[in-house]
Amino acid sequence: GTTAQAHEAAIYGALCGNLEAVLPVCTDWAACAWAHFRAWLDVRVDEALGRAHGSERASAKHWWPAPEVLAQRPPGEEPAQEIFRSLADEHRSPRAVVAECRERQRVVQRRLILGEWRELVADVRDWTNVDGEADREGAAACHPRLMRFCAHLLLALRLLEPAHFGDGSKGVGFVCGPHDIDVSNVVRLYSVHLMQFQQRYSLVALYASALAPQTREQAFSLFLKELNPMPRAVKSGLLQEAAHWFDSSAGGIGSVRATAVRAFEETREELLSGGGSGASMAEALQWLFLERGMYADGAYFANIVLRECCLTWDLAPARDVVRHVLPSLQELQAVVPSSAVHELMHWVFYLEVLAAVEAWQEHWETKSEGLGEPHWTEALSLKAKHAIDQIRRLAVQSDELGAGWLVIEQVPPSDADGERLEALVEIAPGVSDGAAPLGAFPQGVAALAGTLQALGEAAEVATELQSAAGPAGTMRAMIALSGVSPEAVVGVLWRVLKGTAATSPRVSLVGLESTSSDAARRLCRACLLPRLILLCLEIEVSVLESCVAGRGAAQRLEASAELAECVADRRQGLDALFSRAEVREVLEWERQAAILTMAGTELASIAYG
């Protein structure tokens, strides 16, 4: 009867393997499981000792284990399955024990003891919601402690590799078998949790190093994208930590270099699809300039960023790249191909020229009321002369930059491989001058396709066109041009962007890639130099208009007139960069400048009588 008697009986029962005497005082899963396995172990030990000493049951009057104890033993050599079945049976175990059998800790213990690896992985996937994608909803569905436990559990199993011990037929291959991806997904989910919720950045690289290379590249590139806005020192420390844990191969899948490149490419794709900002592009590019081993990749992508930013007139990110991302050109020259460094030098110089032009324009716009003051007029003239001289140097002079801005030596075309240039363009609701109105974007795409086909056939260029909806109600189209002649490939896209074809809709360039940087350079030179020269002429006409309106002397700058003459001089080669519409615009600015200069001269003569 009493509780003390029950526990005393349980003690003796535990010592002699009598399970029926022990179970009445066991109230939880752990105690019941211990009692079952202890009784079974005692019986097996006694039987082994008996066999070792040559004892025979038939010759022994007092044989142990007694028949009553043997009757309580689960059948078979592996009793674990039957023991766990008994623990989950309401008729043989207390309700509290049966309920506890369904708890996750007990499930894991049971799976580990029984070697049910496949079932264990399936349970972990269900608990962590790993099939629901590693996003904020999926991460929040699983408690962080459970997520950490599951990640550590699967990592331990992969390290131990169950296929190498016990019954080999039960192994599932956690290292390279079918469940390796499940291990990677659970660890990836916990890495995302560390990154997004706890901001334990220093641990992310450690956990990511345990992932399969392809999964690690995907997960860690997401991590780098999240940290794009972080200071350079923080980003550099994180990459050094990752390099310590990751594969040391220079560019293999899952390496630091591969993840950094992927993070930049995904950031750029988001920007091109209208889901990012130019500032994020510069921030993502910074990852590629934190280690010297990635400088070559960084220079390649930096040229792409600078081309696209300048072609789309998104200049703030371009300036951020030059000022805050790029190391010194001398440092780049030691590890980066000379052609890439040479182009970077050209872009740096272009932005300097553009800054000089903007300084001239800003000086005039902010202080236009001081046109009559000699010191202000002199300062304006100096800024204007500096800007125009820089443009002339950019356009026609070589100096230390080589053969002019973005001019490359003529390379004989190959019969086997031609240029391939892919451009993402945005189609505006209107059309270029002289074209019939287009009522809908699909018609605009159709018109663009017709223009490309006509131009492509004339230049023997193959054309591919894919259209999709763009941001803010626009339509975007991906143009892929390929041909033997680089000039022909560039010429087709150049004419579309310039609107020289009468049926072409008005398009603007958003993204640009090429199998060779030569074609992209040609296109940039053809689009940007005329734009810069026209901007310069427009500013000068605006200044002259203000002078005349203020009844002051209007005098053209000699450098500006020389710049217009350079455009008209066929020997300089600039005329080939201008479309007919741009030539008409140059002539119109020149006409207005001449008229305003004459008007200013006449006003001055009247004033001085």
GROMACS .gro file of C-alpha atoms in nm, residues 14-341:
model
  328
   14ALA     CA    1   1.495  -0.195  -1.068
   15LEU     CA    2   1.784  -0.390  -0.916
   16CYS     CA    3   1.649  -0.726  -1.024
   17GLY     CA    4   1.495  -0.626  -1.362
   18ASN     CA    5   1.131  -0.660  -1.249
   19LEU     CA    6   0.958  -0.402  -1.471
   20GLU     CA    7   0.613  -0.446  -1.317
   21ALA     CA    8   0.747  -0.333  -0.980
   22VAL     CA    9   0.908  -0.019  -1.121
   23LEU     CA   10   0.641   0.121  -1.355
   24PRO     CA   11   0.381   0.215  -1.090
   25VAL     CA   12   0.605   0.494  -0.957
   26CYS     CA   13   0.707   0.626  -1.303
   27THR     CA   14   0.499   0.930  -1.389
   28ASP     CA   15   0.676   1.082  -1.691
   29TRP     CA   16   0.819   0.969  -2.024
   30ALA     CA   17   1.184   0.971  -1.920
   31ALA     CA   18   1.123   0.755  -1.609
   32CYS     CA   19   0.909   0.503  -1.798
   33ALA     CA   20   1.159   0.477  -2.084
   34TRP     CA   21   1.445   0.432  -1.837
   35ALA     CA   22   1.257   0.157  -1.656
   36HIS     CA   23   1.185  -0.034  -1.977
   37PHE     CA   24   1.537  -0.015  -2.113
   38ARG     CA   25   1.698  -0.084  -1.771
   39ALA     CA   26   1.493  -0.400  -1.725
   40TRP     CA   27   1.572  -0.522  -2.075
   41LEU     CA   28   1.944  -0.448  -2.030
   42ASP     CA   29   1.963  -0.633  -1.695
   43VAL     CA   30   1.806  -0.942  -1.845
   44ARG     CA   31   2.044  -0.939  -2.141
   45VAL     CA   32   2.347  -0.894  -1.913
   46ASP     CA   33   2.239  -1.185  -1.690
   47GLU     CA   34   2.186  -1.407  -1.995
   48ALA     CA   35   2.527  -1.320  -2.129
   49LEU     CA   36   2.693  -1.394  -1.797
   50GLY     CA   37   2.517  -1.726  -1.778
   51ARG     CA   38   2.637  -1.826  -2.122
   52ALA     CA   39   2.989  -1.714  -2.039
   53HIS     CA   40   3.004  -1.946  -1.735
   54GLY     CA   41   2.846  -2.242  -1.912
   55SER     CA   42   2.540  -2.247  -1.690
   56GLU     CA   43   2.242  -2.453  -1.794
   57ARG     CA   44   1.891  -2.356  -1.689
   58ALA     CA   45   1.786  -2.716  -1.656
   59SER     CA   46   2.060  -2.800  -1.403
   60ALA     CA   47   2.005  -2.494  -1.184
   61LYS     CA   48   1.745  -2.509  -0.909
   62HIS     CA   49   1.734  -2.130  -0.856
   63TRP     CA   50   1.789  -1.980  -1.199
   64TRP     CA   51   1.786  -1.605  -1.263
   65PRO     CA   52   1.621  -1.429  -1.444
   66ALA     CA   53   1.302  -1.581  -1.317
   67PRO     CA   54   1.028  -1.676  -1.568
   68GLU     CA   55   0.815  -1.387  -1.442
   69VAL     CA   56   1.087  -1.139  -1.534
   70LEU     CA   57   1.150  -1.298  -1.873
   71ALA     CA   58   0.781  -1.269  -1.955
   72GLN     CA   59   0.803  -0.890  -1.918
   73ARG     CA   60   1.088  -0.861  -2.168
   74PRO     CA   61   0.998  -0.725  -2.517
   75PRO     CA   62   1.040  -0.984  -2.791
   76GLY     CA   63   1.326  -0.975  -3.040
   77GLU     CA   64   1.687  -0.864  -3.034
   78GLU     CA   65   1.596  -0.495  -3.089
   79PRO     CA   66   1.324  -0.410  -2.836
   80ALA     CA   67   1.331  -0.030  -2.880
   81GLN     CA   68   1.044  -0.021  -3.127
   82GLU     CA   69   0.819  -0.224  -2.898
   83ILE     CA   70   0.918  -0.014  -2.594
   84PHE     CA   71   0.826   0.312  -2.766
   85ARG     CA   72   0.503   0.156  -2.887
   86SER     CA   73   0.423   0.061  -2.529
   87LEU     CA   74   0.496   0.414  -2.406
   88ALA     CA   75   0.251   0.557  -2.660
   89ASP     CA   76  -0.022   0.303  -2.575
   90GLU     CA   77  -0.293   0.448  -2.349
   91HIS     CA   78  -0.372   0.102  -2.215
   92ARG     CA   79  -0.016   0.037  -2.099
   93SER     CA   80   0.111   0.386  -2.001
   94PRO     CA   81  -0.029   0.682  -1.804
   95ARG     CA   82  -0.199   0.957  -2.007
   96ALA     CA   83   0.072   1.207  -1.920
   97VAL     CA   84   0.335   0.974  -2.066
   98VAL     CA   85   0.131   0.915  -2.382
   99ALA     CA   86   0.090   1.290  -2.429
  100GLU     CA   87   0.461   1.346  -2.373
  101CYS     CA   88   0.543   1.100  -2.651
  102ARG     CA   89   0.421   1.359  -2.899
  103GLU     CA   90   0.653   1.633  -2.774
  104ARG     CA   91   0.934   1.732  -3.013
  105GLN     CA   92   1.214   1.645  -2.774
  106ARG     CA   93   1.076   1.291  -2.727
  107VAL     CA   94   1.020   1.253  -3.099
  108VAL     CA   95   1.386   1.340  -3.164
  109GLN     CA   96   1.502   1.096  -2.897
  110ARG     CA   97   1.288   0.819  -3.041
  111ARG     CA   98   1.408   0.886  -3.398
  112LEU     CA   99   1.773   0.887  -3.291
  113ILE     CA  100   1.743   0.564  -3.093
  114LEU     CA  101   1.555   0.386  -3.372
  115GLY     CA  102   1.779   0.526  -3.648
  116GLU     CA  103   1.482   0.674  -3.832
  117TRP     CA  104   1.685   0.936  -4.017
  118ARG     CA  105   1.443   1.002  -4.299
  119GLU     CA  106   1.155   1.048  -4.058
  120LEU     CA  107   1.368   1.277  -3.839
  121VAL     CA  108   1.454   1.502  -4.133
  122ALA     CA  109   1.087   1.512  -4.233
  123ASP     CA  110   0.992   1.615  -3.878
  124VAL     CA  111   1.254   1.892  -3.875
  125ARG     CA  112   1.133   2.024  -4.209
  126ASP     CA  113   0.780   2.035  -4.075
  127TRP     CA  114   0.875   2.207  -3.748
  128THR     CA  115   1.089   2.476  -3.912
  129ASN     CA  116   0.852   2.533  -4.204
  130VAL     CA  117   1.154   2.510  -4.433
  131ASP     CA  118   0.929   2.437  -4.729
  132GLY     CA  119   0.760   2.774  -4.680
  133GLU     CA  120   1.068   2.964  -4.806
  134ALA     CA  121   1.312   3.138  -4.576
  135ASP     CA  122   1.128   3.465  -4.550
  136ARG     CA  123   0.997   3.662  -4.255
  137GLU     CA  124   0.669   3.470  -4.235
  138GLY     CA  125   0.844   3.135  -4.253
  139ALA     CA  126   1.106   3.235  -3.998
  140ALA     CA  127   0.850   3.366  -3.750
  141ALA     CA  128   0.651   3.042  -3.764
  142CYS     CA  129   0.928   2.856  -3.583
  143HIS     CA  130   1.057   2.954  -3.239
  144PRO     CA  131   1.421   3.070  -3.262
  145ARG     CA  132   1.539   2.818  -3.001
  146LEU     CA  133   1.374   2.531  -3.187
  147MET     CA  134   1.522   2.659  -3.513
  148ARG     CA  135   1.868   2.669  -3.358
  149PHE     CA  136   1.825   2.321  -3.210
  150CYS     CA  137   1.714   2.177  -3.544
  151ALA     CA  138   2.004   2.339  -3.726
  152HIS     CA  139   2.256   2.205  -3.474
  153LEU     CA  140   2.094   1.861  -3.479
  154LEU     CA  141   2.115   1.823  -3.855
  155LEU     CA  142   2.469   1.961  -3.865
  156ALA     CA  143   2.574   1.706  -3.602
  157LEU     CA  144   2.413   1.426  -3.800
  158ARG     CA  145   2.586   1.537  -4.117
  159LEU     CA  146   2.917   1.544  -3.933
  160LEU     CA  147   2.863   1.198  -3.783
  161GLU     CA  148   2.724   1.057  -4.110
  162PRO     CA  149   2.494   0.775  -3.988
  163ALA     CA  150   2.568   0.575  -4.301
  164HIS     CA  151   2.914   0.497  -4.161
  165PHE     CA  152   2.811   0.325  -3.836
  166GLY     CA  153   2.548   0.080  -3.720
  167ASP     CA  154   2.343  -0.083  -3.990
  168GLY     CA  155   2.473   0.073  -4.310
  169SER     CA  156   2.145   0.008  -4.486
  170LYS     CA  157   1.977   0.266  -4.260
  171GLY     CA  158   2.211   0.549  -4.359
  172VAL     CA  159   2.067   0.824  -4.571
  173GLY     CA  160   2.381   1.012  -4.671
  174PHE     CA  161   2.369   1.350  -4.499
  175VAL     CA  162   2.688   1.471  -4.669
  176CYS     CA  163   2.614   1.404  -5.033
  177GLY     CA  164   2.290   1.211  -5.020
  178PRO     CA  165   1.931   1.317  -5.081
  179HIS     CA  166   1.896   1.491  -4.743
  180ASP     CA  167   2.194   1.722  -4.778
  181ILE     CA  168   1.969   1.985  -4.932
  182ASP     CA  169   1.735   1.956  -4.632
  183VAL     CA  170   2.024   2.015  -4.394
  184SER     CA  171   2.129   2.318  -4.598
  185ASN     CA  172   1.778   2.459  -4.607
  186VAL     CA  173   1.730   2.438  -4.230
  187VAL     CA  174   2.069   2.595  -4.163
  188ARG     CA  175   1.994   2.861  -4.424
  189LEU     CA  176   1.668   2.939  -4.247
  190TYR     CA  177   1.847   2.987  -3.918
  191SER     CA  178   2.111   3.203  -4.088
  192VAL     CA  179   1.837   3.427  -4.224
  193HIS     CA  180   1.692   3.449  -3.875
  194LEU     CA  181   2.028   3.554  -3.732
  195MET     CA  182   2.062   3.814  -4.003
  196GLN     CA  183   1.713   3.965  -4.008
  197PHE     CA  184   1.594   3.936  -3.649
  198GLN     CA  185   1.891   3.910  -3.415
  199GLN     CA  186   2.148   4.092  -3.632
  200ARG     CA  187   2.414   3.845  -3.525
  201TYR     CA  188   2.618   3.918  -3.835
  202SER     CA  189   2.937   3.758  -3.707
  203LEU     CA  190   2.768   3.417  -3.684
  204VAL     CA  191   2.616   3.415  -4.032
  205ALA     CA  192   2.942   3.328  -4.208
  206LEU     CA  193   3.006   3.045  -3.962
  207TYR     CA  194   2.669   2.884  -4.025
  208ALA     CA  195   2.682   2.954  -4.398
  209SER     CA  196   3.013   2.765  -4.417
  210ALA     CA  197   2.821   2.449  -4.324
  211LEU     CA  198   2.589   2.481  -4.623
  212ALA     CA  199   2.626   2.308  -4.955
  213PRO     CA  200   2.827   2.538  -5.188
  214GLN     CA  201   2.535   2.633  -5.412
  215THR     CA  202   2.300   2.695  -5.119
  216ARG     CA  203   2.571   2.888  -4.936
  217GLU     CA  204   2.619   3.115  -5.235
  218GLN     CA  205   2.245   3.183  -5.248
  219ALA     CA  206   2.208   3.242  -4.873
  220PHE     CA  207   2.522   3.449  -4.822
  221SER     CA  208   2.454   3.668  -5.125
  222LEU     CA  209   2.117   3.747  -4.966
  223PHE     CA  210   2.306   3.835  -4.648
  224LEU     CA  211   2.541   4.067  -4.836
  225LYS     CA  212   2.249   4.239  -5.010
  226GLU     CA  213   2.086   4.307  -4.673
  227LEU     CA  214   2.410   4.470  -4.556
  228ASN     CA  215   2.472   4.683  -4.867
  229PRO     CA  216   2.420   5.011  -4.676
  230MET     CA  217   2.663   4.918  -4.395
  231PRO     CA  218   2.990   5.113  -4.353
  232ARG     CA  219   3.290   4.993  -4.548
  233ALA     CA  220   3.482   4.886  -4.235
  234VAL     CA  221   3.196   4.662  -4.119
  235LYS     CA  222   3.161   4.503  -4.462
  236SER     CA  223   3.534   4.441  -4.486
  237GLY     CA  224   3.537   4.264  -4.148
  238LEU     CA  225   3.247   4.041  -4.248
  239LEU     CA  226   3.417   3.936  -4.571
  240GLN     CA  227   3.738   3.853  -4.383
  241GLU     CA  228   3.535   3.639  -4.142
  242ALA     CA  229   3.368   3.463  -4.435
  243ALA     CA  230   3.702   3.402  -4.606
  244HIS     CA  231   3.819   3.226  -4.288
  245TRP     CA  232   3.530   2.978  -4.297
  246PHE     CA  233   3.446   2.945  -4.666
  247ASP     CA  234   3.605   2.741  -4.937
  248SER     CA  235   3.944   2.888  -5.016
  249SER     CA  236   3.902   2.840  -5.393
  250ALA     CA  237   3.931   3.174  -5.572
  251GLY     CA  238   3.609   3.165  -5.770
  252GLY     CA  239   3.440   2.834  -5.702
  253ILE     CA  240   3.072   2.798  -5.628
  254GLY     CA  241   3.001   2.917  -5.276
  255SER     CA  242   3.329   3.108  -5.240
  256VAL     CA  243   3.346   3.462  -5.105
  257ARG     CA  244   3.414   3.594  -5.453
  258ALA     CA  245   3.117   3.409  -5.605
  259THR     CA  246   2.877   3.528  -5.334
  260ALA     CA  247   2.990   3.890  -5.367
  261VAL     CA  248   2.947   3.882  -5.745
  262ARG     CA  249   2.604   3.725  -5.709
  263ALA     CA  250   2.498   3.987  -5.453
  264PHE     CA  251   2.592   4.264  -5.694
  265GLU     CA  252   2.424   4.102  -5.995
  266GLU     CA  253   2.100   4.047  -5.803
  267THR     CA  254   2.103   4.407  -5.680
  268ARG     CA  255   2.153   4.526  -6.037
  269GLU     CA  256   1.870   4.306  -6.165
  270GLU     CA  257   1.638   4.453  -5.903
  271LEU     CA  258   1.735   4.802  -6.009
  272LEU     CA  259   1.678   4.727  -6.376
  273SER     CA  260   1.335   4.585  -6.296
  274GLY     CA  261   1.244   4.905  -6.115
  275GLY     CA  262   1.279   4.768  -5.763
  276GLY     CA  263   1.591   4.944  -5.641
  277SER     CA  264   1.784   5.268  -5.638
  278GLY     CA  265   2.106   5.372  -5.801
  279ALA     CA  266   2.261   5.421  -5.458
  280SER     CA  267   2.210   5.051  -5.379
  281MET     CA  268   2.408   4.967  -5.695
  282ALA     CA  269   2.711   5.157  -5.570
  283GLU     CA  270   2.676   5.002  -5.225
  284ALA     CA  271   2.660   4.650  -5.369
  285LEU     CA  272   2.961   4.720  -5.593
  286GLN     CA  273   3.167   4.808  -5.286
  287TRP     CA  274   3.179   4.438  -5.184
  288LEU     CA  275   3.394   4.367  -5.491
  289PHE     CA  276   3.659   4.620  -5.389
  290LEU     CA  277   3.716   4.498  -5.033
  291GLU     CA  278   3.964   4.224  -5.130
  292ARG     CA  279   4.238   4.254  -5.391
  293GLY     CA  280   4.144   3.913  -5.529
  294MET     CA  281   3.811   4.056  -5.644
  295TYR     CA  282   3.943   4.378  -5.800
  296ALA     CA  283   3.918   4.238  -6.155
  297ASP     CA  284   3.550   4.154  -6.105
  298GLY     CA  285   3.494   4.490  -5.941
  299ALA     CA  286   3.653   4.682  -6.230
  300TYR     CA  287   3.447   4.489  -6.485
  301PHE     CA  288   3.119   4.563  -6.308
  302ALA     CA  289   3.223   4.919  -6.220
  303ASN     CA  290   3.253   4.996  -6.591
  304ILE     CA  291   2.906   4.852  -6.648
  305VAL     CA  292   2.761   5.063  -6.365
  306LEU     CA  293   2.929   5.380  -6.490
  307ARG     CA  294   2.809   5.320  -6.846
  308GLU     CA  295   2.449   5.263  -6.740
  309CYS     CA  296   2.438   5.549  -6.491
  310CYS     CA  297   2.581   5.798  -6.737
  311LEU     CA  298   2.367   5.677  -7.027
  312THR     CA  299   2.053   5.711  -6.813
  313TRP     CA  300   2.181   6.040  -6.667
  314ASP     CA  301   2.162   5.892  -6.314
  315LEU     CA  302   2.483   6.062  -6.212
  316ALA     CA  303   2.471   6.046  -5.831
  317PRO     CA  304   2.548   5.670  -5.814
  318ALA     CA  305   2.822   5.711  -6.075
  319ARG     CA  306   2.988   5.977  -5.863
  320ASP     CA  307   2.951   5.762  -5.552
  321VAL     CA  308   3.133   5.481  -5.732
  322VAL     CA  309   3.422   5.708  -5.828
  323ARG     CA  310   3.449   5.887  -5.492
  324HIS     CA  311   3.371   5.617  -5.238
  325VAL     CA  312   3.399   5.275  -5.404
  326LEU     CA  313   3.694   5.267  -5.642
  327PRO     CA  314   4.044   5.233  -5.494
  328SER     CA  315   4.323   5.433  -5.650
  329LEU     CA  316   4.383   5.368  -6.019
  330GLN     CA  317   4.748   5.292  -5.939
  331GLU     CA  318   4.636   5.015  -5.704
  332LEU     CA  319   4.399   4.875  -5.966
  333GLN     CA  320   4.666   4.870  -6.235
  334ALA     CA  321   4.863   4.612  -6.038
  335VAL     CA  322   4.590   4.345  -6.048
  336VAL     CA  323   4.332   4.448  -6.310
  337PRO     CA  324   4.356   4.412  -6.692
  338SER     CA  325   4.478   4.733  -6.850
  339SER     CA  326   4.173   4.771  -7.077
  340ALA     CA  327   3.937   4.782  -6.777
  341VAL     CA  328   4.155   5.033  -6.591
   0.00000   0.00000   0.00000
